[in-house]
Amino acid sequence: MRLSKKILSIKASPIRKFFKYTESAKKAGKKVYFLNIGQPDVSTPPVFMEAIRNDGRDIVEYGPSAGSIEMIDAVKDYYKRYDMDFAREEIIVTCGGSEALRFIIDCICDEGDEVIVPEPFYTNYGAFVRASGGVIVPVTTRAEDGYRYADRDALESLITPRTKALLLTNPGNPTGVVLTEGEMELIGAVARENDLFIISDEVYREFVYDGKPMSSFGQIKDIADRTVIVDSVSKRFSACGARIGVALSKNRELTENLLKLAQSRLCAPTLDQLGSAALYRLPSDYFDDIRAEFERRRNAVCEELAKIDGVVFSKPPGAFYITVKLPVNDAEEFLLWLLQNFDDGGETVMFTPAEDFYATEGLGRSEIRIAYVLSESELRRAVELIRLALAAWNRRLSERVVSAAVIERANAV
Ligand SMILES: Cc1ncc(COP(=O)(O)O)c(C=O)c1O
């Protein structure tokens, strides 16, 4: 018996491999600040549970495969607020943004088809594309350039007859990059001229700071037939466990085929759709305080990072992540040392090494992703711990160099 090459080519989640080390650190009595969490620490709006509680049904039955009418209409009305007019047939409700991504990629990719993705990227894209038989073709970005990727030459140099789509996260995970209007127009033009789909993962859409408006590829009319948007209640409404997402596209051929996959899994959870419909109907100002809080957290993290010698980062305009290049050769080795050997007053810190966010072998080894999903004071302390740990790590390395030199001299005598 043999498993498929497709599944064996998929890497295990990069976070899971550190679990046993964080558990040991906690067992040893250390307080660990977790900077690796992709779930907002905001309460899910009460309307979610109220909608479920107030529902009088006796049987939790299957619903329509494309999603319940209440949920589809709530999504439709939400998008209208932002000048995007989707018909019911152009909206497919899924089990999280994750399932939307899987379905979309399965609809687009044949074996060996290529999907261009800016790296570093959300690691599950690797799993989704490989599981479909496709290949990720990375557009490499750099900490020094603020991880920006909307460069016509860079994108066009990667396009081959096998290229089917550009897969983008906007605002970005893990970088927090938000595309400008000009960058979106440019990417749209590249997609149009080369007949590519744009898969726009917008699950962090409203996490945009500095008073900038949120924008969506769905607002660009002349690429409407090649754009598919991925959305979710997980981040914006702090409802990760609801497992409700949506795929939206004006390309009816695509949505009709997405529906075939939706039919194969019967329906998205009936009760979670009830709650999620109520979330999509929350007033637009629901998010204002949450956005302001995350902006303060981002600023706090950046202020603390600026105190560390040798780090490279740019203030990210969106999402709740920042990718940072540290003055270390191997961030994973540094993290393991942090969890096993370092503490300051009984406290240490956990982040996500960024190497697994890259498809190109060897890139990202010095980089980490910080999720700023803790209170401002905890974030300041957590970044301070990184600063103190870096100093201790470098002292340790220079002591090792000195002792190696002493041994070498002793051997030479
Ligand atoms: C960029 C991005 N897309 C999609 C998802 C999946 O979200 P969900 O399946 O919870 O909607 C995540 C989750 O972290 C993400 O970061």
Coordinates of N, CA, C and O in Angstrom, one line a residue, residues 229-297:
I229 N -13.1 35.9 -4.6 CA -12.8 36.4 -3.3 C -13.0 35.3 -2.3 O -14.0 34.6 -2.3
V230 N -12.1 35.2 -1.3 CA -12.2 34.3 -0.2 C -12.5 35.1 1.1 O -11.7 36.1 1.3
D231 N -13.5 34.8 1.8 CA -13.9 35.6 3.0 C -14.2 34.6 4.1 O -14.4 33.4 3.8
S232 N -14.3 35.1 5.3 CA -14.5 34.2 6.5 C -15.0 35.0 7.7 O -14.7 36.2 7.8
V233 N -15.7 34.3 8.6 CA -16.0 35.0 9.8 C -14.9 34.9 10.9 O -15.0 35.5 11.9
S234 N -13.9 34.0 10.6 CA -12.9 33.7 11.6 C -12.3 34.9 12.2 O -12.2 35.0 13.5
K235 N -11.7 35.8 11.4 CA -10.8 36.8 11.9 C -11.6 38.1 12.3 O -11.6 38.6 13.4
R236 N -12.4 38.5 11.3 CA -13.1 39.8 11.4 C -14.1 39.8 12.5 O -14.3 40.7 13.3
F237 N -14.8 38.6 12.7 CA -15.8 38.5 13.7 C -15.4 37.6 14.9 O -16.2 37.2 15.7
S238 N -14.1 37.3 14.9 CA -13.5 36.5 16.0 C -14.4 35.3 16.2 O -14.8 35.0 17.3
A239 N -14.6 34.5 15.1 CA -15.4 33.3 15.2 C -14.7 32.2 14.5 O -15.3 31.5 13.6
C240 N -13.5 31.9 14.9 CA -12.7 30.9 14.2 C -13.3 29.5 14.2 O -13.2 28.8 13.3
G241 N -13.9 29.3 15.4 CA -14.5 27.9 15.6 C -15.8 27.7 14.8 O -16.3 26.6 14.8
A242 N -16.4 28.8 14.3 CA -17.7 28.6 13.6 C -17.5 27.9 12.3 O -18.4 27.2 11.8
R243 N -16.3 28.0 11.7 CA -16.0 27.3 10.5 C -16.9 27.7 9.3 O -17.5 26.9 8.6
I244 N -17.1 29.0 9.2 CA -17.9 29.5 8.1 C -17.1 30.5 7.3 O -16.5 31.4 7.8
G245 N -17.0 30.2 6.0 CA -16.4 31.1 5.0 C -17.2 31.3 3.8 O -18.4 30.8 3.7
V246 N -16.7 32.0 2.8 CA -17.5 32.2 1.6 C -16.5 32.3 0.4 O -15.4 32.9 0.6
A247 N -16.9 31.8 -0.8 CA -16.2 32.1 -2.0 C -17.2 33.0 -2.8 O -18.4 32.6 -2.9
L248 N -16.7 34.1 -3.4 CA -17.6 35.0 -4.2 C -16.9 35.2 -5.5 O -15.7 35.6 -5.6
S249 N -17.7 35.1 -6.6 CA -17.1 35.4 -7.9 C -18.2 35.7 -8.9 O -19.3 35.1 -8.9
K250 N -18.0 36.6 -9.8 CA -18.9 36.9 -10.9 C -18.7 36.0 -12.0 O -19.5 36.1 -13.0
N251 N -17.7 35.1 -11.9 CA -17.5 34.1 -13.0 C -18.5 32.9 -12.7 O -18.2 32.1 -11.8
R252 N -19.6 32.9 -13.4 CA -20.6 31.9 -13.1 C -20.1 30.5 -13.4 O -20.6 29.5 -12.8
E253 N -19.3 30.3 -14.4 CA -18.7 29.0 -14.7 C -18.0 28.5 -13.4 O -18.1 27.3 -13.0
L254 N -17.2 29.4 -12.8 CA -16.5 29.0 -11.6 C -17.5 28.6 -10.5 O -17.3 27.6 -9.8
T255 N -18.4 29.5 -10.2 CA -19.3 29.2 -9.0 C -20.2 28.0 -9.3 O -20.4 27.2 -8.3
E256 N -20.6 27.7 -10.6 CA -21.3 26.5 -10.8 C -20.5 25.3 -10.5 O -21.0 24.2 -10.0
N257 N -19.2 25.4 -10.8 CA -18.3 24.2 -10.5 C -17.9 24.1 -9.1 O -17.7 23.0 -8.5
L258 N -17.8 25.3 -8.4 CA -17.6 25.2 -6.9 C -18.7 24.5 -6.3 O -18.6 23.8 -5.3
L259 N -19.9 24.8 -6.8 CA -21.1 24.2 -6.2 C -21.0 22.6 -6.3 O -21.5 21.9 -5.3
K260 N -20.4 22.1 -7.3 CA -20.3 20.6 -7.4 C -19.5 20.1 -6.2 O -19.9 19.1 -5.6
L261 N -18.4 20.8 -5.8 CA -17.6 20.3 -4.7 C -18.4 20.6 -3.4 O -18.4 19.8 -2.5
A262 N -19.1 21.7 -3.3 CA -20.0 22.0 -2.2 C -21.0 20.9 -2.0 O -21.3 20.4 -0.9
Q263 N -21.6 20.4 -3.1 CA -22.6 19.3 -3.0 C -22.0 18.1 -2.5 O -22.6 17.3 -1.8
S264 N -20.7 17.8 -2.9 CA -20.1 16.6 -2.4 C -19.9 16.5 -0.9 O -19.7 15.5 -0.4
R265 N -19.9 17.7 -0.3 CA -19.8 17.6 1.2 C -21.2 18.1 1.8 O -21.2 18.4 3.0
L266 N -22.2 18.1 1.0 CA -23.6 18.3 1.4 C -23.8 19.8 1.9 O -24.5 20.5 1.1
C267 N -23.4 20.2 3.0 CA -23.6 21.6 3.4 C -22.6 22.0 4.4 O -22.0 21.2 5.1
A268 N -22.5 23.4 4.6 CA -21.7 24.0 5.7 C -22.6 23.9 6.9 O -23.9 23.7 6.8
P269 N -22.0 23.9 8.1 CA -22.8 23.7 9.4 C -24.0 24.6 9.4 O -23.9 25.9 9.3
T270 N -25.2 24.0 9.7 CA -26.5 24.8 9.6 C -26.5 25.8 10.7 O -26.9 27.0 10.5
L271 N -26.2 25.5 12.0 CA -26.3 26.4 13.1 C -25.3 27.5 13.0 O -25.6 28.7 13.3
D272 N -24.1 27.2 12.6 CA -23.0 28.2 12.4 C -23.4 29.2 11.3 O -23.0 30.4 11.4
Q273 N -24.1 28.8 10.3 CA -24.5 29.7 9.3 C -25.5 30.7 9.9 O -25.5 31.9 9.5
L274 N -26.4 30.2 10.8 CA -27.4 31.1 11.4 C -26.7 32.3 12.2 O -27.0 33.5 12.0
G275 N -25.7 31.8 13.0 CA -24.9 32.8 13.8 C -24.1 33.7 12.8 O -24.0 35.0 13.1
S276 N -23.5 33.2 11.8 CA -22.7 33.9 10.9 C -23.5 35.0 10.1 O -23.0 36.1 9.8
A277 N -24.7 34.6 9.7 CA -25.6 35.6 9.0 C -25.8 36.8 9.9 O -25.7 37.9 9.4
A278 N -26.0 36.6 11.2 CA -26.1 37.7 12.1 C -24.8 38.5 12.2 O -24.9 39.8 12.3
L279 N -23.7 37.9 12.1 CA -22.4 38.6 12.2 C -22.3 39.5 10.9 O -21.9 40.7 11.0
Y280 N -22.6 39.0 9.7 CA -22.5 39.8 8.5 C -23.5 41.0 8.5 O -23.3 41.9 7.8
R281 N -24.5 40.9 9.4 CA -25.5 42.0 9.4 C -25.1 43.0 10.5 O -25.9 44.0 10.7
L282 N -24.0 42.8 11.2 CA -23.6 43.8 12.2 C -23.4 45.2 11.5 O -22.9 45.2 10.3
P283 N -23.6 46.3 12.2 CA -23.4 47.6 11.5 C -21.9 47.8 11.2 O -21.0 47.2 11.8
S284 N -21.6 48.6 10.1 CA -20.2 48.8 9.7 C -19.3 49.3 10.8 O -18.1 49.0 10.8
D285 N -19.9 50.1 11.8 CA -19.0 50.6 12.8 C -18.6 49.6 13.9 O -17.8 49.9 14.8
Y286 N -19.2 48.4 13.8 CA -18.9 47.3 14.7 C -17.3 47.1 14.9 O -16.8 46.9 16.0
F287 N -16.6 47.3 13.8 CA -15.2 46.9 13.8 C -14.3 48.1 14.3 O -13.1 47.9 14.5
D288 N -14.8 49.3 14.4 CA -14.0 50.5 14.6 C -13.1 50.3 15.9 O -11.9 50.6 15.8
D289 N -13.7 49.9 17.0 CA -12.9 49.8 18.2 C -11.9 48.7 18.1 O -10.8 48.8 18.6
I290 N -12.3 47.6 17.5 CA -11.3 46.5 17.3 C -10.1 46.9 16.5 O -9.0 46.7 16.8
R291 N -10.4 47.6 15.4 CA -9.3 48.1 14.5 C -8.4 49.0 15.3 O -7.2 48.9 15.2
A292 N -9.0 49.9 16.1 CA -8.2 50.9 16.8 C -7.3 50.1 17.8 O -6.1 50.5 18.0
E293 N -7.8 49.1 18.5 CA -7.1 48.3 19.4 C -5.9 47.6 18.8 O -4.7 47.6 19.2
F294 N -6.1 47.0 17.6 CA -5.1 46.3 16.9 C -4.0 47.3 16.4 O -2.8 46.9 16.3
E295 N -4.5 48.5 16.0 CA -3.5 49.5 15.5 C -2.6 49.9 16.7 O -1.4 50.0 16.5
R296 N -3.1 50.0 17.9 CA -2.3 50.3 19.1 C -1.3 49.2 19.3 O -0.1 49.4 19.6
R297 N -1.8 48.0 19.2 CA -0.9 46.8 19.4 C 0.2 46.8 18.4 O 1.4 46.6 18.7

